[in-house]
mmCIF file of C-alpha atoms in Angstrom:
data_model
loop_
_atom_site.group_PDB
_atom_site.id
_atom_site.type_symbol
_atom_site.label_atom_id
_atom_site.label_comp_id
_atom_site.label_asym_id
_atom_site.label_seq_id
_atom_site.Cartn_x
_atom_site.Cartn_y
_atom_site.Cartn_z
ATOM 1 C CA MET A 230 80.184 88.480 113.777
ATOM 2 C CA THR A 231 81.440 85.020 113.250
ATOM 3 C CA SER A 232 83.413 83.461 110.873
ATOM 4 C CA GLU A 233 79.908 81.500 110.114
ATOM 5 C CA THR A 234 77.502 84.242 110.493
ATOM 6 C CA LEU A 235 79.950 86.132 107.162
ATOM 7 C CA LEU A 236 78.909 83.461 104.836
ATOM 8 C CA LYS A 237 75.541 83.592 105.963
ATOM 9 C CA PRO A 238 73.477 86.848 104.897
ATOM 10 C CA SER A 239 70.791 88.221 107.039
ATOM 11 C CA ASP A 240 68.100 90.851 106.732
ATOM 12 C CA ALA A 241 67.703 91.330 110.282
ATOM 13 C CA ARG A 242 68.627 94.195 112.250
ATOM 14 C CA PRO A 243 70.470 93.007 115.056
ATOM 15 C CA ASP A 244 69.382 94.473 118.235
ATOM 16 C CA HIS A 245 71.944 96.589 119.047
ATOM 17 C CA VAL A 246 71.655 98.882 115.884
ATOM 18 C CA LEU A 247 69.398 101.870 115.804
ATOM 19 C CA GLU A 248 65.997 101.960 113.712
ATOM 20 C CA GLU A 249 67.513 105.259 112.414
ATOM 21 C CA LEU A 250 71.119 103.844 111.379
ATOM 22 C CA TYR A 251 70.035 100.605 109.639
ATOM 23 C CA TRP A 252 69.372 100.575 105.878
ATOM 24 C CA ASP A 253 67.891 97.777 104.515
ATOM 25 C CA GLY A 254 69.995 97.977 100.996
ATOM 26 C CA ASP A 255 73.086 96.338 99.567
ATOM 27 C CA VAL A 256 75.577 98.554 97.929
ATOM 28 C CA ARG A 257 76.421 96.767 94.775
ATOM 29 C CA GLU A 258 72.589 96.712 94.095
ATOM 30 C CA TYR A 259 71.969 100.149 95.156
ATOM 31 C CA ALA A 260 75.672 101.463 92.590
ATOM 32 C CA ARG A 261 73.831 99.347 89.505
ATOM 33 C CA SER A 262 70.198 100.638 90.189
ATOM 34 C CA GLY A 263 70.780 104.280 90.637
ATOM 35 C CA PRO A 264 70.304 106.693 88.044
ATOM 36 C CA HIS A 265 73.061 107.487 86.626
ATOM 37 C CA ASP A 266 75.851 105.196 84.096
ATOM 38 C CA ASP A 267 78.148 105.911 86.970
ATOM 39 C CA PRO A 268 78.156 103.328 90.094
ATOM 40 C CA TYR A 269 80.137 106.606 91.716
ATOM 41 C CA LEU A 270 77.887 108.766 91.717
ATOM 42 C CA ASN A 271 74.424 106.361 92.329
ATOM 43 C CA VAL A 272 76.260 105.505 95.818
ATOM 44 C CA ALA A 273 77.190 109.013 96.482
ATOM 45 C CA GLY A 274 73.257 109.585 97.411
ATOM 46 C CA LEU A 275 74.484 107.471 100.332
ATOM 47 C CA PHE A 276 75.893 110.762 101.567
ATOM 48 C CA ASP A 277 72.333 111.607 102.478
ATOM 49 C CA GLY A 278 71.890 110.984 105.900
ATOM 50 C CA PRO A 279 73.731 109.362 108.778
ATOM 51 C CA ASP A 280 77.804 109.274 108.205
ATOM 52 C CA ILE A 281 77.607 105.632 109.687
ATOM 53 C CA ILE A 282 74.949 102.914 108.771
ATOM 54 C CA TYR A 283 74.443 99.582 109.721
ATOM 55 C CA ALA A 284 73.812 97.625 106.015
ATOM 56 C CA ARG A 285 72.095 94.518 105.157
ATOM 57 C CA GLY A 286 74.723 94.478 102.066
ATOM 58 C CA ALA A 287 77.731 96.399 103.688
ATOM 59 C CA TYR A 288 80.317 93.871 102.201
ATOM 60 C CA ARG A 289 79.682 91.233 99.554
ATOM 61 C CA GLY A 290 76.177 91.486 100.100
ATOM 62 C CA TYR A 291 76.448 90.358 103.625
ATOM 63 C CA PRO A 292 75.249 92.375 106.506
ATOM 64 C CA GLY A 293 77.452 95.545 108.805
ATOM 65 C CA TRP A 294 78.683 98.516 109.545
ATOM 66 C CA LEU A 295 79.225 101.116 106.597
ATOM 67 C CA LEU A 296 81.927 103.780 106.740
ATOM 68 C CA LYS A 297 81.462 106.251 104.167
ATOM 69 C CA ARG A 298 83.423 109.294 104.777
ATOM 70 C CA ASN A 299 87.041 109.584 103.906
ATOM 71 C CA GLU A 300 87.846 110.300 107.858
ATOM 72 C CA HIS A 301 86.236 107.825 109.638
ATOM 73 C CA VAL A 302 87.538 105.090 106.722
ATOM 74 C CA ALA A 303 90.993 106.277 107.402
ATOM 75 C CA GLN A 304 90.819 106.218 111.315
ATOM 76 C CA ALA A 305 89.838 102.864 110.894
ATOM 77 C CA PHE A 306 92.616 101.408 108.598
ATOM 78 C CA MET A 307 94.418 102.798 111.588
ATOM 79 C CA ASP A 308 93.404 101.709 114.620
ATOM 80 C CA HIS A 309 93.863 98.005 114.260
ATOM 81 C CA GLU A 310 92.890 97.800 118.447
ATOM 82 C CA HIS A 311 88.991 98.607 117.538
ATOM 83 C CA PHE A 312 88.316 96.812 113.615
ATOM 84 C CA SER A 313 90.792 94.612 113.047
ATOM 85 C CA SER A 314 92.112 92.479 110.199
ATOM 86 C CA ALA A 315 92.791 89.055 111.334
ATOM 87 C CA PHE A 316 89.590 88.470 109.652
ATOM 88 C CA GLY A 317 90.635 84.717 107.562
ATOM 89 C CA GLU A 318 87.569 84.986 105.084
ATOM 90 C CA VAL A 319 90.090 82.696 102.381
ATOM 91 C CA GLY A 320 90.353 80.233 105.783
ATOM 92 C CA THR A 321 87.105 80.265 106.527
ATOM 93 C CA MET A 322 85.610 79.071 102.660
ATOM 94 C CA LEU A 323 88.666 76.749 102.770
ATOM 95 C CA GLY A 324 88.188 75.387 106.479
ATOM 96 C CA VAL A 325 91.801 75.828 107.181
ATOM 97 C CA ASP A 326 93.518 78.229 109.957
ATOM 98 C CA TRP A 327 95.283 80.196 107.473
ATOM 99 C CA ARG A 328 94.757 84.469 106.410
ATOM 100 C CA GLN A 329 95.666 86.273 103.092
ATOM 101 C CA ASN A 330 99.287 87.368 104.723
ATOM 102 C CA PRO A 331 99.577 90.267 105.971
ATOM 103 C CA LEU A 332 96.217 91.373 104.647
ATOM 104 C CA GLU A 333 93.918 89.730 107.504
ATOM 105 C CA ILE A 334 97.684 89.487 109.828
ATOM 106 C CA ASP A 335 96.872 92.360 112.449
ATOM 107 C CA PRO A 336 100.038 94.261 114.310
ATOM 108 C CA PRO A 337 102.542 92.767 115.875
ATOM 109 C CA ASP A 338 103.222 90.405 113.672
ATOM 110 C CA HIS A 339 101.753 91.319 110.572
ATOM 111 C CA ARG A 340 104.777 93.537 110.262
ATOM 112 C CA LYS A 341 107.692 90.373 109.953
ATOM 113 C CA TYR A 342 105.309 89.259 107.391
ATOM 114 C CA ARG A 343 105.412 92.715 105.730
ATOM 115 C CA GLN A 344 108.887 93.188 105.779
ATOM 116 C CA LEU A 345 109.410 90.410 103.753
ATOM 117 C CA LEU A 346 108.439 91.205 101.045
ATOM 118 C CA GLN A 347 109.066 94.872 101.444
ATOM 119 C CA PRO A 348 112.431 94.380 99.788
ATOM 120 C CA ILE A 349 110.445 93.708 96.407
ATOM 121 C CA PHE A 350 108.422 95.966 96.675
ATOM 122 C CA ASN A 351 110.000 99.362 97.009
ATOM 123 C CA PRO A 352 110.448 102.483 94.522
ATOM 124 C CA SER A 353 114.225 101.244 94.549
ATOM 125 C CA ALA A 354 113.337 97.512 92.909
ATOM 126 C CA ILE A 355 110.710 99.457 91.280
ATOM 127 C CA ASN A 356 112.854 101.317 89.731
ATOM 128 C CA LYS A 357 114.718 97.841 88.389
ATOM 129 C CA ILE A 358 111.874 96.364 86.577
ATOM 130 C CA GLU A 359 110.363 99.867 85.292
ATOM 131 C CA GLY A 360 112.127 98.335 81.896
ATOM 132 C CA MET A 361 110.351 95.020 82.115
ATOM 133 C CA VAL A 362 107.157 97.120 82.760
ATOM 134 C CA ARG A 363 107.405 99.378 80.207
ATOM 135 C CA ASP A 364 108.205 96.817 77.796
ATOM 136 C CA VAL A 365 105.065 95.482 78.816
ATOM 137 C CA CYS A 366 103.154 97.666 77.780
ATOM 138 C CA ARG A 367 104.686 98.945 74.894
ATOM 139 C CA GLU A 368 104.229 95.089 73.593
ATOM 140 C CA LEU A 369 100.207 94.749 74.197
ATOM 141 C CA ILE A 370 100.123 98.733 72.950
ATOM 142 C CA GLY A 371 102.407 96.765 69.820
ATOM 143 C CA ARG A 372 99.192 94.422 69.191
ATOM 144 C CA ILE A 373 96.310 97.131 69.171
ATOM 145 C CA ARG A 374 98.316 99.980 67.663
ATOM 146 C CA ASP A 375 97.336 99.631 63.629
ATOM 147 C CA ARG A 376 93.840 98.932 64.263
ATOM 148 C CA ASP A 377 90.708 101.242 64.371
ATOM 149 C CA GLY A 378 90.209 100.801 67.899
ATOM 150 C CA CYS A 379 90.113 97.919 71.025
ATOM 151 C CA ASP A 380 88.368 96.925 73.768
ATOM 152 C CA PHE A 381 90.389 98.353 76.244
ATOM 153 C CA THR A 382 90.139 95.618 78.957
ATOM 154 C CA ALA A 383 90.219 93.196 77.163
ATOM 155 C CA ASP A 384 92.883 93.753 74.829
ATOM 156 C CA PHE A 385 94.674 95.624 76.897
ATOM 157 C CA ALA A 386 93.882 95.808 81.025
ATOM 158 C CA ALA A 387 93.331 91.940 81.802
ATOM 159 C CA TYR A 388 96.990 91.176 79.797
ATOM 160 C CA PHE A 389 99.328 94.460 81.458
ATOM 161 C CA PRO A 390 99.158 93.797 84.996
ATOM 162 C CA SER A 391 99.097 90.592 84.808
ATOM 163 C CA TYR A 392 101.673 89.597 82.776
ATOM 164 C CA VAL A 393 104.000 91.920 85.233
ATOM 165 C CA PHE A 394 102.583 90.000 88.177
ATOM 166 C CA LEU A 395 103.705 87.137 86.436
ATOM 167 C CA ASN A 396 106.782 88.064 85.826
ATOM 168 C CA LEU A 397 107.936 88.805 89.468
ATOM 169 C CA MET A 398 105.921 85.669 90.377
ATOM 170 C CA GLY A 399 108.193 83.577 87.199
ATOM 171 C CA MET A 400 104.787 82.004 86.340
ATOM 172 C CA PRO A 401 104.082 80.106 83.018
ATOM 173 C CA LEU A 402 102.526 83.664 81.153
ATOM 174 C CA ASP A 403 100.055 80.625 78.841
ATOM 175 C CA ALA A 404 98.395 80.127 81.814
ATOM 176 C CA LEU A 405 96.667 83.576 82.156
ATOM 177 C CA PRO A 406 93.692 83.255 80.921
ATOM 178 C CA GLN A 407 93.467 80.166 83.212
ATOM 179 C CA PHE A 408 94.107 81.885 86.237
ATOM 180 C CA LEU A 409 91.895 85.291 84.696
ATOM 181 C CA ALA A 410 89.254 83.041 85.151
ATOM 182 C CA TRP A 411 89.834 81.541 88.502
ATOM 183 C CA GLU A 412 90.064 85.289 90.109
ATOM 184 C CA ASN A 413 87.276 86.360 88.394
ATOM 185 C CA ALA A 414 84.962 83.520 89.520
ATOM 186 C CA PHE A 415 86.557 84.145 92.872
ATOM 187 C CA MET A 416 85.808 87.855 92.601
ATOM 188 C CA ARG A 417 82.539 87.744 91.148
ATOM 189 C CA ALA A 418 80.364 84.695 90.850
ATOM 190 C CA PRO A 419 77.120 85.248 92.073
ATOM 191 C CA ASP A 420 77.050 81.771 93.100
ATOM 192 C CA PRO A 421 79.223 81.493 96.545
ATOM 193 C CA GLN A 422 80.039 77.938 96.030
ATOM 194 C CA ASP A 423 81.416 78.902 92.743
ATOM 195 C CA ARG A 424 83.623 81.164 94.097
ATOM 196 C CA VAL A 425 84.573 78.666 96.926
ATOM 197 C CA THR A 426 85.100 76.409 94.088
ATOM 198 C CA ALA A 427 87.308 78.582 92.109
ATOM 199 C CA LEU A 428 89.888 79.383 95.881
ATOM 200 C CA LYS A 429 90.285 75.721 95.910
ATOM 201 C CA SER A 430 92.255 75.811 92.072
ATOM 202 C CA ILE A 431 94.089 78.727 93.135
ATOM 203 C CA VAL A 432 94.965 77.668 96.760
ATOM 204 C CA GLY A 433 95.696 73.956 94.320
ATOM 205 C CA TYR A 434 97.989 75.539 91.944
ATOM 206 C CA PHE A 435 99.824 77.037 94.079
ATOM 207 C CA GLU A 436 100.728 74.149 96.296
ATOM 208 C CA GLU A 437 101.818 71.971 93.327
ATOM 209 C CA TYR A 438 103.806 75.438 92.667
ATOM 210 C CA THR A 439 105.449 76.503 95.514
ATOM 211 C CA ALA A 440 106.851 72.282 95.981
ATOM 212 C CA GLU A 441 108.471 72.930 92.362
ATOM 213 C CA LYS A 442 110.146 75.811 93.867
ATOM 214 C CA ARG A 443 111.146 74.479 97.382
ATOM 215 C CA ALA A 444 113.167 72.098 95.134
ATOM 216 C CA ALA A 445 114.202 74.087 92.589
ATOM 217 C CA PRO A 446 114.424 78.013 93.710
ATOM 218 C CA GLY A 447 115.006 80.863 91.978
ATOM 219 C CA GLU A 448 115.129 84.647 91.237
ATOM 220 C CA ASP A 449 111.357 84.741 90.918
ATOM 221 C CA LEU A 450 109.030 86.146 93.695
ATOM 222 C CA VAL A 451 108.115 82.401 95.020
ATOM 223 C CA SER A 452 111.175 81.819 95.153
ATOM 224 C CA HIS A 453 111.519 84.403 98.002
ATOM 225 C CA ILE A 454 109.124 83.621 99.511
ATOM 226 C CA VAL A 455 109.766 79.658 100.617
ATOM 227 C CA THR A 456 113.375 80.883 101.079
ATOM 228 C CA SER A 457 112.968 83.605 103.404
ATOM 229 C CA GLU A 458 112.570 82.841 107.317
ATOM 230 C CA ILE A 459 110.615 84.875 110.321
ATOM 231 C CA ASP A 460 112.076 83.691 113.590
ATOM 232 C CA GLY A 461 114.125 81.679 112.573
ATOM 233 C CA ARG A 462 111.931 79.355 110.367
ATOM 234 C CA ARG A 463 110.902 78.564 106.948
ATOM 235 C CA LEU A 464 107.891 79.905 106.236
ATOM 236 C CA ASN A 465 105.087 77.119 106.934
ATOM 237 C CA HIS A 466 102.662 76.290 104.681
ATOM 238 C CA GLY A 467 99.191 78.020 105.785
ATOM 239 C CA GLU A 468 101.822 81.506 105.714
ATOM 240 C CA VAL A 469 102.858 80.009 102.095
ATOM 241 C CA MET A 470 99.657 80.064 101.009
ATOM 242 C CA GLY A 471 98.596 83.054 102.212
ATOM 243 C CA MET A 472 100.814 85.276 101.271
ATOM 244 C CA CYS A 473 100.699 83.678 97.779
ATOM 245 C CA VAL A 474 96.984 84.583 96.817
ATOM 246 C CA VAL A 475 96.751 87.595 98.759
ATOM 247 C CA LEU A 476 99.475 89.111 95.975
ATOM 248 C CA TYR A 477 97.582 86.427 93.057
ATOM 249 C CA LEU A 478 94.275 87.969 93.980
ATOM 250 C CA GLY A 479 96.166 91.766 94.543
ATOM 251 C CA GLY A 480 98.441 91.343 91.448
ATOM 252 C CA LEU A 481 95.484 90.311 88.713
ATOM 253 C CA ASP A 482 92.621 92.293 89.600
ATOM 254 C CA THR A 483 93.431 95.827 91.627
ATOM 255 C CA VAL A 484 95.148 97.443 88.749
ATOM 256 C CA MET A 485 93.218 96.055 85.788
ATOM 257 C CA SER A 486 90.178 97.628 87.495
ATOM 258 C CA SER A 487 91.426 100.374 88.221
ATOM 259 C CA LEU A 488 93.033 101.470 84.739
ATOM 260 C CA GLY A 489 89.231 100.790 83.151
ATOM 261 C CA TRP A 490 87.815 103.827 85.103
ATOM 262 C CA TYR A 491 90.740 106.076 84.236
ATOM 263 C CA PHE A 492 90.822 105.304 80.817
ATOM 264 C CA ASN A 493 87.050 105.498 80.533
ATOM 265 C CA HIS A 494 86.940 108.977 82.458
ATOM 266 C CA LEU A 495 90.007 109.759 79.664
ATOM 267 C CA ALA A 496 87.807 108.575 76.651
ATOM 268 C CA GLY A 497 85.552 112.066 77.624
ATOM 269 C CA ASP A 498 88.129 114.188 78.992
ATOM 270 C CA PRO A 499 90.097 115.255 75.531
ATOM 271 C CA GLU A 500 91.219 117.903 77.568
ATOM 272 C CA LEU A 501 92.962 116.073 80.055
ATOM 273 C CA GLN A 502 94.591 114.132 77.797
ATOM 274 C CA GLN A 503 96.108 116.828 75.552
ATOM 275 C CA ILE A 504 97.478 118.623 78.831
ATOM 276 C CA LEU A 505 99.158 115.272 79.679
ATOM 277 C CA ARG A 506 100.226 114.458 75.852
ATOM 278 C CA GLU A 507 101.516 117.940 76.054
ATOM 279 C CA ASP A 508 103.292 118.105 79.480
ATOM 280 C CA PRO A 509 103.929 114.389 80.422
ATOM 281 C CA SER A 510 106.065 116.042 83.631
ATOM 282 C CA ARG A 511 101.843 116.201 85.138
ATOM 283 C CA ILE A 512 100.862 112.272 84.951
ATOM 284 C CA PRO A 513 102.125 111.475 88.275
ATOM 285 C CA ALA A 514 99.554 113.875 89.378
ATOM 286 C CA ALA A 515 97.040 112.800 87.806
ATOM 287 C CA VAL A 516 98.751 108.967 88.764
ATOM 288 C CA ASP A 517 97.452 110.213 92.260
ATOM 289 C CA GLU A 518 94.001 112.464 91.210
ATOM 290 C CA LEU A 519 92.672 109.537 89.470
ATOM 291 C CA LEU A 520 93.638 106.986 92.067
ATOM 292 C CA ARG A 521 91.659 109.392 94.797
ATOM 293 C CA ALA A 522 88.550 109.732 92.328
ATOM 294 C CA PHE A 523 88.007 105.959 91.459
ATOM 295 C CA GLY A 524 88.779 103.322 94.573
ATOM 296 C CA VAL A 525 87.204 100.301 93.640
ATOM 297 C CA VAL A 526 87.650 97.954 96.311
ATOM 298 C CA ALA A 527 86.052 97.289 100.396
ATOM 299 C CA LEU A 528 88.017 96.338 102.823
ATOM 300 C CA LYS A 529 86.748 94.271 105.370
ATOM 301 C CA ARG A 530 87.231 94.674 109.488
ATOM 302 C CA VAL A 531 85.881 93.261 112.664
ATOM 303 C CA VAL A 532 84.895 95.097 115.584
ATOM 304 C CA THR A 533 87.541 93.186 118.622
ATOM 305 C CA ARG A 534 84.908 94.869 121.851
ATOM 306 C CA ASP A 535 82.567 96.666 122.337
ATOM 307 C CA PHE A 536 83.244 100.388 122.481
ATOM 308 C CA GLU A 537 81.596 103.426 120.302
ATOM 309 C CA PHE A 538 83.136 105.527 117.153
ATOM 310 C CA HIS A 539 82.128 108.636 116.155
ATOM 311 C CA GLY A 540 78.586 108.492 118.355
ATOM 312 C CA VAL A 541 77.955 105.106 117.248
ATOM 313 C CA ALA A 542 77.488 101.497 119.318
ATOM 314 C CA MET A 543 79.230 98.916 118.008
ATOM 315 C CA LYS A 544 79.609 94.949 118.928
ATOM 316 C CA LYS A 545 81.997 92.792 118.800
ATOM 317 C CA GLY A 546 81.919 90.778 116.266
ATOM 318 C CA ASP A 547 80.602 92.857 114.205
ATOM 319 C CA LEU A 548 81.405 93.547 110.630
ATOM 320 C CA VAL A 549 83.089 97.294 109.523
ATOM 321 C CA SER A 550 83.334 97.773 105.659
ATOM 322 C CA LEU A 551 85.716 99.889 104.163
ATOM 323 C CA ALA A 552 84.260 101.390 101.719
ATOM 324 C CA THR A 553 87.207 103.331 99.360
ATOM 325 C CA TYR A 554 84.300 103.769 96.940
ATOM 326 C CA LEU A 555 82.663 106.412 98.548
ATOM 327 C CA ALA A 556 86.048 107.388 101.012
ATOM 328 C CA SER A 557 87.391 108.550 97.014
ATOM 329 C CA ARG A 558 84.372 110.821 96.754
ATOM 330 C CA ASP A 559 83.199 111.961 100.031
ATOM 331 C CA PRO A 560 82.561 115.574 99.734
ATOM 332 C CA LYS A 561 83.407 116.844 103.135
ATOM 333 C CA ALA A 562 86.965 115.447 102.261
ATOM 334 C CA PHE A 563 87.872 116.909 98.475
ATOM 335 C CA PRO A 564 85.399 119.347 97.261
ATOM 336 C CA ASP A 565 83.772 119.184 93.880
ATOM 337 C CA PRO A 566 84.146 115.522 94.645
ATOM 338 C CA HIS A 567 83.297 114.186 91.266
ATOM 339 C CA ARG A 568 85.589 115.882 89.386
ATOM 340 C CA ILE A 569 89.677 115.434 88.221
ATOM 341 C CA ASP A 570 91.476 117.362 89.049
ATOM 342 C CA ILE A 571 95.369 116.866 88.552
ATOM 343 C CA ASP A 572 95.953 119.899 90.994
ATOM 344 C CA ARG A 573 94.188 118.903 93.930
ATOM 345 C CA ASN A 574 97.051 116.820 96.019
ATOM 346 C CA ALA A 575 94.385 115.461 98.264
ATOM 347 C CA ARG A 576 95.486 112.847 100.534
ATOM 348 C CA HIS A 577 93.056 109.334 99.971
ATOM 349 C CA VAL A 578 92.489 105.814 100.882
ATOM 350 C CA THR A 579 92.128 104.806 97.889
ATOM 351 C CA LEU A 580 95.058 102.309 99.349
ATOM 352 C CA ALA A 581 94.470 101.966 102.380
ATOM 353 C CA THR A 582 96.725 104.034 105.034
ATOM 354 C CA GLY A 583 98.689 103.065 107.970
ATOM 355 C CA VAL A 584 100.127 99.562 108.429
ATOM 356 C CA HIS A 585 97.622 98.312 105.758
ATOM 357 C CA ASN A 586 98.796 100.516 103.248
ATOM 358 C CA CYS A 587 98.881 98.700 100.218
ATOM 359 C CA LEU A 588 101.958 96.910 99.851
ATOM 360 C CA GLY A 589 102.515 96.933 96.087
ATOM 361 C CA ILE A 590 101.735 100.592 96.155
ATOM 362 C CA HIS A 591 104.734 101.807 94.616
ATOM 363 C CA LEU A 592 103.911 99.554 91.493
ATOM 364 C CA ALA A 593 100.438 100.457 90.664
ATOM 365 C CA LYS A 594 101.578 103.815 90.987
ATOM 366 C CA ARG A 595 104.910 102.889 87.907
ATOM 367 C CA GLU A 596 102.219 100.651 86.011
ATOM 368 C CA ILE A 597 99.609 103.641 85.898
ATOM 369 C CA ARG A 598 101.960 105.984 84.877
ATOM 370 C CA ILE A 599 103.895 104.254 82.239
ATOM 371 C CA VAL A 600 99.917 103.431 80.685
ATOM 372 C CA LEU A 601 99.234 106.890 80.478
ATOM 373 C CA GLU A 602 102.770 107.204 78.925
ATOM 374 C CA GLU A 603 102.537 105.334 76.735
ATOM 375 C CA TRP A 604 99.191 105.438 75.402
ATOM 376 C CA LEU A 605 98.864 108.982 74.995
ATOM 377 C CA ALA A 606 101.864 108.603 72.970
ATOM 378 C CA ALA A 607 100.776 106.438 70.789
ATOM 379 C CA PHE A 608 97.114 107.587 69.921
ATOM 380 C CA SER A 609 95.441 110.498 69.855
ATOM 381 C CA GLY A 610 91.705 111.165 70.222
ATOM 382 C CA ILE A 611 90.587 108.043 72.606
ATOM 383 C CA ARG A 612 87.224 108.428 72.830
ATOM 384 C CA ILE A 613 84.186 105.818 73.161
ATOM 385 C CA ALA A 614 83.479 104.306 69.855
ATOM 386 C CA GLU A 615 80.505 105.708 68.780
ATOM 387 C CA GLY A 616 77.332 103.681 69.616
ATOM 388 C CA GLN A 617 79.255 101.802 71.946
ATOM 389 C CA ARG A 618 79.487 102.657 75.639
ATOM 390 C CA PRO A 619 81.813 100.723 79.152
ATOM 391 C CA HIS A 620 79.987 98.123 80.765
ATOM 392 C CA TRP A 621 80.969 97.869 84.666
ATOM 393 C CA HIS A 622 80.282 95.740 87.882
ATOM 394 C CA SER A 623 80.627 96.761 91.280
ATOM 395 C CA ASP A 624 80.339 93.133 92.250
ATOM 396 C CA GLY A 625 83.930 92.133 94.476
ATOM 397 C CA VAL A 626 86.443 94.601 92.983
ATOM 398 C CA TRP A 627 84.764 96.953 90.908
ATOM 399 C CA GLY A 628 85.446 97.280 87.229
ATOM 400 C CA ILE A 629 84.741 97.937 83.714
ATOM 401 C CA HIS A 630 84.894 94.583 81.655
ATOM 402 C CA ALA A 631 84.231 96.237 78.657
ATOM 403 C CA LEU A 632 85.155 99.312 77.517
ATOM 404 C CA PRO A 633 85.146 99.948 73.324
ATOM 405 C CA LEU A 634 87.571 102.612 72.707
ATOM 406 C CA THR A 635 88.741 103.779 68.951
ATOM 407 C CA TRP A 636 91.592 106.893 68.836
ATOM 408 C CA ASP A 637 93.213 108.735 66.214
ATOM 409 C CA ARG A 638 96.683 107.639 65.167
ATOM 410 C CA ARG A 639 99.906 109.289 65.955
#
């Protein structure tokens, strides 16, 4: 599959795909058209049948192989020789030769770019900013503490990880509404041209902002990027843009979307709320289990050469979707996979694995832990407001875009 064909959905079964492995369906549509008001329960129906299928809509509506099993997804993450991440979806949309960096770069080059960012996101660095992260959380809770309820997404989750991200990047907090609008359009606009327009706006902003930081660098992450060196030289324009875009998209959406699923679950599980409130030392285990259960992304790979994967013949250029929202609920890997069990202590691939293990894993876990600590300390009886329901989407990063909560004040 070439860059051009990824932008052109097809409903034709490729000649090399066996008829019994072809599914004339779209994962996004399947997630929202099932019998449950829960996309995770709906897509669990895909576990019936072959472990690996070729879907008409495997990734953002485009055709390719869909890996369902936790084991298979983990293997593909670690096998960059057969499953390459070096496919520039963003570059293709913009007509440029750079990629999201280091997300869309394979080893050995991946390592040198990741090492440039690693010191900013290692545990000791996250320890230094924990106070800032907690202050942001408490400030946002303070805005709603005296109310009877809120829309968790609009009033809290959209702001919390975004403010943390903007503080790290040294970017203006008052620009957040525009940043979120661009990000939402890029991730979920049904018209591909609207996605391209949003992406151009994001890149245009970063082109101006990085130019300012080159002229007057500070102590922020963008200044670190534009002043760092690789192979004895400063990063070029494409390398800088690719790095800024991947941080922007990850920083504004993934934690926000994940928090919605976590609090939707907590709102229906008063027993777990009480367990964590009475013994906050169990919150890190809860973070790991919630991460396990609520994978929110599918990451793409491209097959580098003809080969056989678990008995399935794949061809060079085939698109492969590594669906963490399926791997998260794989019954072969996790007994009773839809049950949240904070004593499960199971290895999962929600934040990827291998060399592409999420760069921001320590920051994400710290953010989630702090949110659970502060919300459970501030409110009891957190629940869905009477007569209302959450509203979720399965386009791009899976998320809840409206979560009406109420609570008892403590």
